[in-house]
Amino acid sequence: MAINYPQEQLLLLSEDDVLALLTPADVITLAEDTFYRVGTGEITVGEMGLMYVDPEHKNNFHSMPAILRHRAYAGVKWIDTYAAPLPGYPFSHGNLVALSDTRTGSPVAIVGATNITNMRTAGGHGVVQARHLANPEPEVLTVFGCGAQARAGIRGFLEGFPSLKQLRLFSRSRGPMEEVRRQYDGRVETVLCAAPEEALAGSNLVLMASGAQQALFPAELLRPGTTVIGIEGFRDLDPRLGKTADKWYLGYRVPDAHILHSPKLNPGHLLTESDVFGDMTELLTGKCPGREREDEIIVSTHMGMGAHDVNCAATVYERAREQGLGQTFRLA
């Protein structure tokens, strides 16, 4: 006897749909929710799958799964990172989240995730890390880099820290820094810096979003009370900070463990598990303290996990259903 399954429908949501339905404030809230619920066990973070497409290991695809038990969704982020892209192609693009309903097992959406990636990284979990680790009401934010991640980070930090009065920018190219200054003219003072030392002057909150492949300044340049947020591990940070800072936090120990094992992110394997003070899932669930003294130097590194993207995609999907956005694809 044939079984008649319910007709299944996928909602296809574009990058424009994501921008229309997700705000910088949303991704901050969702990033904090993700850290907290990973800590309580309500979100399960699956093991990342990594596949290289070339023998030199420059270009890869990876999958990043998660189950949101509190929202009844499972999903996987599918992302490419090409260190040697063809001319005209970016480092990473065309990212997707596939979303399923855990109650039925049915797929429900495919969501464009390049904008989610940009928004939820420096401007999402980076802001959450800073909120819980920085000294309160910072007035100056130093940003290394002016690419898509850095610009999304600036939007998120200005949303998350209304006290900010000045941006201090350092980038290899002056043009992008000029664009940022024009974008925020009249909202916040923007200082274009010619050297890392100048960018760090007078600042105790630092966002590393440069894409650089080497440390941009020595650990000794940081003054007491500074919080550094790194979205690329120690690729553009002095790895000695993991030892010399008063505290080093990860975002979540399980996916961030590869920072310790990677020769690029932890040159010479200088850092070990014993150098890690805690992670954000532990901090938000009360298992470890955050900042305890005004003069502490704190560094927090987190390169992301698919749970952030799946949580954002679930919100985009629910809002799209409410507002009638997206295109429906019917499965047989």
Short mmCIF file of C-alpha atoms in Angstrom, two decimals:
data_model
loop_
_atom_site.label_atom_id
_atom_site.label_comp_id
_atom_site.label_asym_id
_atom_site.label_seq_id
_atom_site.Cartn_x
_atom_site.Cartn_y
_atom_site.Cartn_z
CA MET A 1 0.00 0.00 0.00
CA ALA A 2 1.45 3.37 -1.02
CA ILE A 3 2.08 5.94 1.69
CA ASN A 4 0.90 9.47 0.97
CA TYR A 5 3.35 11.88 2.54
CA PRO A 6 2.40 15.53 3.09
CA GLN A 7 3.48 17.77 0.24
CA GLU A 8 6.64 19.57 1.34
CA GLN A 9 7.53 23.15 0.48
CA LEU A 10 10.80 25.00 0.69
CA LEU A 11 10.87 28.75 1.09
CA LEU A 12 13.78 30.23 -0.87
CA LEU A 13 15.07 33.44 0.73
CA SER A 14 17.58 35.67 -1.03
CA GLU A 15 20.30 37.92 0.32
CA ASP A 16 17.96 40.89 -0.24
CA ASP A 17 15.29 39.13 1.84
CA VAL A 18 17.83 38.69 4.63
CA LEU A 19 18.71 42.40 4.61
CA ALA A 20 15.02 43.31 4.67
CA LEU A 21 14.23 41.02 7.60
CA LEU A 22 17.31 41.05 9.86
CA THR A 23 18.77 44.07 11.67
CA PRO A 24 22.07 44.67 13.50
CA ALA A 25 20.12 44.64 16.77
CA ASP A 26 18.62 41.25 15.84
CA VAL A 27 21.97 39.58 15.26
CA ILE A 28 23.33 40.83 18.58
CA THR A 29 20.30 39.40 20.39
CA LEU A 30 20.51 36.12 18.47
CA ALA A 31 24.26 35.76 19.05
CA GLU A 32 23.76 36.15 22.80
CA ASP A 33 20.86 33.70 22.67
CA THR A 34 23.05 31.21 20.81
CA PHE A 35 25.93 31.38 23.30
CA TYR A 36 23.52 31.04 26.23
CA ARG A 37 21.53 28.12 24.83
CA VAL A 38 24.66 26.24 23.77
CA GLY A 39 25.66 26.59 27.43
CA THR A 40 22.31 25.23 28.67
CA GLY A 41 22.24 22.39 26.13
CA GLU A 42 19.23 23.73 24.24
CA ILE A 43 21.39 24.17 21.13
CA THR A 44 23.57 21.33 19.87
CA VAL A 45 26.58 22.29 17.77
CA GLY A 46 27.52 19.57 15.28
CA GLU A 47 31.01 18.79 14.06
CA MET A 48 32.22 20.95 11.19
CA GLY A 49 33.02 19.12 7.94
CA LEU A 50 35.90 20.51 5.89
CA MET A 51 36.82 19.58 2.32
CA TYR A 52 39.63 21.07 0.23
CA VAL A 53 39.20 21.33 -3.52
CA ASP A 54 42.89 21.75 -4.35
CA PRO A 55 46.07 19.90 -3.30
CA GLU A 56 47.57 23.14 -1.92
CA HIS A 57 44.69 23.43 0.60
CA LYS A 58 43.96 27.03 -0.33
CA ASN A 59 40.29 26.67 -1.30
CA ASN A 60 37.67 24.77 0.67
CA PHE A 61 34.04 24.12 1.45
CA HIS A 62 32.78 23.40 4.91
CA SER A 63 29.49 22.49 6.52
CA MET A 64 28.49 23.71 9.99
CA PRO A 65 25.42 21.97 11.49
CA ALA A 66 23.33 22.80 14.55
CA ILE A 67 20.05 21.82 16.19
CA LEU A 68 17.97 24.54 17.87
CA ARG A 69 15.92 22.45 20.30
CA HIS A 70 14.16 25.49 21.79
CA ARG A 71 12.91 26.55 18.33
CA ALA A 72 12.40 23.10 16.75
CA TYR A 73 14.79 23.68 13.86
CA ALA A 74 17.85 21.87 12.58
CA GLY A 75 20.10 23.46 10.01
CA VAL A 76 23.44 23.47 8.33
CA LYS A 77 25.50 26.32 7.00
CA TRP A 78 27.29 25.64 3.71
CA ILE A 79 30.18 28.01 3.09
CA ASP A 80 33.17 28.35 0.77
CA THR A 81 36.44 30.06 1.71
CA TYR A 82 38.80 30.58 -1.22
CA ALA A 83 42.22 31.94 -0.32
CA ALA A 84 43.10 31.72 -4.04
CA PRO A 85 39.89 32.68 -5.87
CA LEU A 86 39.61 33.19 -9.61
CA PRO A 87 39.92 36.83 -10.75
CA GLY A 88 36.79 38.77 -9.92
CA TYR A 89 35.57 36.38 -7.21
CA PRO A 90 35.68 37.20 -3.48
CA PHE A 91 37.21 35.22 -0.64
CA SER A 92 33.80 33.85 0.31
CA HIS A 93 30.38 34.19 -1.29
CA GLY A 94 27.21 32.27 -2.10
CA ASN A 95 26.87 30.98 1.46
CA LEU A 96 23.63 29.18 2.37
CA VAL A 97 21.72 27.84 5.36
CA ALA A 98 19.44 24.83 4.83
CA LEU A 99 16.74 24.74 7.51
CA SER A 100 14.51 21.81 8.59
CA ASP A 101 11.65 21.37 11.05
CA THR A 102 12.74 18.94 13.78
CA ARG A 103 9.16 17.94 14.59
CA THR A 104 8.49 16.52 11.12
CA GLY A 105 11.98 16.16 9.67
CA SER A 106 10.84 18.21 6.67
CA PRO A 107 13.05 20.83 5.02
CA VAL A 108 11.45 24.27 5.26
CA ALA A 109 13.88 26.87 3.86
CA ILE A 110 17.08 27.66 2.04
CA VAL A 111 18.38 31.03 3.16
CA GLY A 112 21.13 33.14 1.62
CA ALA A 113 23.80 33.38 4.31
CA THR A 114 26.56 35.67 3.04
CA ASN A 115 24.90 38.70 4.65
CA ILE A 116 24.11 36.65 7.75
CA THR A 117 27.81 35.72 7.96
CA ASN A 118 28.92 39.33 7.69
CA MET A 119 26.33 40.60 10.16
CA ARG A 120 26.57 37.93 12.86
CA THR A 121 30.37 37.78 13.11
CA ALA A 122 32.08 41.02 14.16
CA GLY A 123 28.76 42.84 14.51
CA GLY A 124 26.98 39.96 16.25
CA HIS A 125 28.98 37.65 18.48
CA GLY A 126 31.85 40.16 18.49
CA VAL A 127 29.56 42.74 20.11
CA VAL A 128 28.26 40.18 22.64
CA GLN A 129 31.82 39.25 23.61
CA ALA A 130 32.66 42.91 24.10
CA ARG A 131 29.49 43.67 26.07
CA HIS A 132 30.35 41.05 28.67
CA LEU A 133 34.12 41.59 28.81
CA ALA A 134 34.83 45.28 28.17
CA ASN A 135 34.80 48.07 30.71
CA PRO A 136 31.37 49.74 30.68
CA GLU A 137 30.45 52.63 28.39
CA PRO A 138 33.54 52.79 26.15
CA GLU A 139 33.87 56.01 24.18
CA VAL A 140 36.54 54.91 21.65
CA LEU A 141 36.54 51.85 19.38
CA THR A 142 39.66 50.86 17.46
CA VAL A 143 39.01 48.81 14.34
CA PHE A 144 41.71 47.03 12.34
CA GLY A 145 40.42 46.48 8.80
CA CYS A 146 37.75 48.13 6.65
CA GLY A 147 36.36 45.19 4.64
CA ALA A 148 32.87 43.71 4.82
CA GLN A 149 33.42 42.15 8.24
CA ALA A 150 34.91 45.30 9.72
CA ARG A 151 32.09 47.49 8.36
CA ALA A 152 29.46 45.09 9.71
CA GLY A 153 31.33 45.14 13.01
CA ILE A 154 31.25 48.93 13.14
CA ARG A 155 27.47 48.92 12.56
CA GLY A 156 27.01 46.34 15.30
CA PHE A 157 29.28 48.04 17.83
CA LEU A 158 27.58 51.41 17.29
CA GLU A 159 24.26 49.64 17.87
CA GLY A 160 25.49 47.78 20.93
CA PHE A 161 27.48 50.62 22.52
CA PRO A 162 25.60 53.97 22.37
CA SER A 163 28.44 55.48 24.44
CA LEU A 164 30.88 55.35 21.49
CA LYS A 165 32.01 58.78 20.35
CA GLN A 166 35.07 57.98 18.23
CA LEU A 167 36.24 55.34 15.74
CA ARG A 168 39.97 54.88 15.20
CA LEU A 169 40.63 52.98 11.96
CA PHE A 170 43.72 51.27 10.61
CA SER A 171 43.71 49.56 7.22
CA ARG A 172 46.24 48.83 4.49
CA SER A 173 44.26 51.01 2.06
CA ARG A 174 43.13 54.56 2.76
CA GLY A 175 40.17 54.48 0.35
CA PRO A 176 37.97 52.13 2.44
CA MET A 177 38.76 54.17 5.57
CA GLU A 178 37.60 57.31 3.77
CA GLU A 179 34.36 55.53 2.84
CA VAL A 180 33.70 54.61 6.47
CA ARG A 181 34.35 58.20 7.55
CA ARG A 182 31.87 59.50 4.97
CA GLN A 183 29.29 56.90 6.01
CA TYR A 184 29.35 57.93 9.67
CA ASP A 185 29.96 61.65 9.21
CA GLY A 186 27.86 63.49 11.76
CA ARG A 187 27.20 60.37 13.83
CA VAL A 188 30.62 59.57 15.28
CA GLU A 189 34.10 61.07 14.93
CA THR A 190 36.25 58.88 12.68
CA VAL A 191 40.04 59.07 12.88
CA LEU A 192 42.11 57.54 10.06
CA CYS A 193 45.36 56.18 11.46
CA ALA A 194 48.65 55.63 9.67
CA ALA A 195 50.04 53.06 12.13
CA PRO A 196 48.74 50.52 14.66
CA GLU A 197 50.22 52.54 17.51
CA GLU A 198 48.14 55.54 16.49
CA ALA A 199 44.99 53.41 16.18
CA LEU A 200 45.41 52.08 19.73
CA ALA A 201 46.06 55.48 21.31
CA GLY A 202 43.40 56.43 23.84
CA SER A 203 41.34 53.28 23.21
CA ASN A 204 40.45 50.36 25.48
CA LEU A 205 38.19 48.46 23.04
CA VAL A 206 39.70 46.86 19.93
CA LEU A 207 38.06 44.92 17.09
CA MET A 208 40.36 42.83 14.90
CA ALA A 209 38.74 42.33 11.47
CA SER A 210 41.64 42.97 9.11
CA GLY A 211 42.06 39.74 7.15
CA ALA A 212 45.81 40.14 7.66
CA GLN A 213 47.98 37.03 7.78
CA GLN A 214 50.35 38.30 10.48
CA ALA A 215 50.15 40.05 13.82
CA LEU A 216 49.56 43.79 13.34
CA PHE A 217 51.00 44.93 16.67
CA PRO A 218 52.96 43.42 19.59
CA ALA A 219 51.16 42.45 22.77
CA GLU A 220 53.10 45.07 24.72
CA LEU A 221 51.22 47.92 23.01
CA LEU A 222 47.97 47.20 24.86
CA ARG A 223 47.32 49.37 27.87
CA PRO A 224 45.66 48.12 31.09
CA GLY A 225 41.88 47.83 30.84
CA THR A 226 41.83 46.98 27.14
CA THR A 227 39.51 44.37 25.63
CA VAL A 228 40.44 42.87 22.25
CA ILE A 229 37.88 41.01 20.14
CA GLY A 230 39.42 38.76 17.46
CA ILE A 231 37.31 37.14 14.74
CA GLU A 232 40.25 35.36 13.07
CA GLY A 233 41.88 33.68 16.04
CA PHE A 234 45.46 34.90 16.25
CA ARG A 235 45.91 35.32 12.51
CA ASP A 236 46.18 39.11 12.85
CA LEU A 237 46.88 39.16 16.61
CA ASP A 238 50.09 38.52 18.51
CA PRO A 239 49.54 34.96 19.87
CA ARG A 240 51.48 35.88 22.99
CA LEU A 241 48.33 37.72 24.07
CA GLY A 242 46.83 34.35 24.93
CA LYS A 243 49.44 34.12 27.68
CA THR A 244 50.20 37.72 28.62
CA ALA A 245 46.60 38.96 28.83
CA ASP A 246 44.90 38.61 32.20
CA LYS A 247 42.23 36.44 30.56
CA TRP A 248 41.72 34.74 27.21
CA TYR A 249 38.19 33.63 26.33
CA LEU A 250 36.95 31.56 23.42
CA GLY A 251 33.44 31.82 22.00
CA TYR A 252 32.77 28.10 22.47
CA ARG A 253 35.54 25.66 23.32
CA VAL A 254 34.44 22.85 20.98
CA PRO A 255 34.58 24.57 17.54
CA ASP A 256 37.24 27.05 18.67
CA ALA A 257 39.64 24.24 19.65
CA HIS A 258 41.01 24.31 16.09
CA ILE A 259 42.59 27.67 16.96
CA LEU A 260 44.97 25.74 19.20
CA HIS A 261 45.74 23.08 16.59
CA SER A 262 46.21 25.33 13.56
CA PRO A 263 49.76 26.42 12.70
CA LYS A 264 48.32 29.55 11.07
CA LEU A 265 46.14 30.57 14.02
CA ASN A 266 48.54 29.41 16.73
CA PRO A 267 52.06 29.72 15.30
CA GLY A 268 54.56 27.38 16.91
CA HIS A 269 51.74 25.92 19.04
CA LEU A 270 52.59 28.54 21.63
CA LEU A 271 49.12 28.39 23.20
CA THR A 272 47.55 25.41 24.94
CA GLU A 273 44.16 24.56 26.45
CA SER A 274 45.47 25.62 29.87
CA ASP A 275 45.82 29.22 28.63
CA VAL A 276 42.05 29.50 28.05
CA PHE A 277 40.26 31.11 31.00
CA GLY A 278 36.75 30.31 29.78
CA ASP A 279 34.29 30.70 26.92
CA MET A 280 31.17 32.74 26.30
CA THR A 281 28.80 29.80 26.80
CA GLU A 282 30.29 29.32 30.27
CA LEU A 283 30.27 33.02 31.10
CA LEU A 284 26.62 33.55 30.10
CA THR A 285 25.44 30.54 32.11
CA GLY A 286 27.37 31.55 35.22
CA LYS A 287 30.04 28.85 35.02
CA CYS A 288 32.92 31.33 34.90
CA PRO A 289 33.31 35.04 35.67
CA GLY A 290 33.87 37.83 33.18
CA ARG A 291 35.84 41.00 33.82
CA GLU A 292 36.67 41.31 37.52
CA ARG A 293 38.96 44.37 37.55
CA GLU A 294 38.99 47.60 35.57
CA ASP A 295 42.67 47.19 34.68
CA GLU A 296 42.46 43.65 33.27
CA ILE A 297 43.66 43.11 29.69
CA ILE A 298 41.23 40.66 28.11
CA VAL A 299 41.32 38.99 24.70
CA SER A 300 38.40 37.01 23.27
CA THR A 301 38.66 35.04 20.03
CA HIS A 302 35.81 33.29 18.23
CA MET A 303 35.71 32.39 14.55
CA GLY A 304 32.04 31.51 14.63
CA MET A 305 29.90 28.39 14.55
CA GLY A 306 26.99 27.33 12.40
CA ALA A 307 24.58 27.67 15.33
CA HIS A 308 24.79 31.47 15.00
CA ASP A 309 23.83 31.33 11.32
CA VAL A 310 21.07 28.75 11.82
CA ASN A 311 19.54 30.84 14.62
CA CYS A 312 19.57 33.93 12.37
CA ALA A 313 18.18 31.97 9.41
CA ALA A 314 15.32 30.67 11.57
CA THR A 315 14.33 34.25 12.44
CA VAL A 316 14.52 35.29 8.78
CA TYR A 317 12.35 32.32 7.82
CA GLU A 318 9.69 33.03 10.45
CA ARG A 319 9.47 36.70 9.51
CA ALA A 320 9.32 35.85 5.81
CA ARG A 321 6.38 33.54 6.48
CA GLU A 322 4.62 36.32 8.42
CA GLN A 323 5.25 38.93 5.71
CA GLY A 324 4.77 36.75 2.64
CA LEU A 325 8.32 37.16 1.36
CA GLY A 326 10.46 34.65 -0.52
CA GLN A 327 9.78 32.14 -3.26
CA THR A 328 8.14 28.78 -2.67
CA PHE A 329 9.72 25.64 -4.11
CA ARG A 330 7.47 22.57 -4.01
CA LEU A 331 9.08 19.18 -3.45
CA ALA A 332 7.43 16.12 -4.99
#
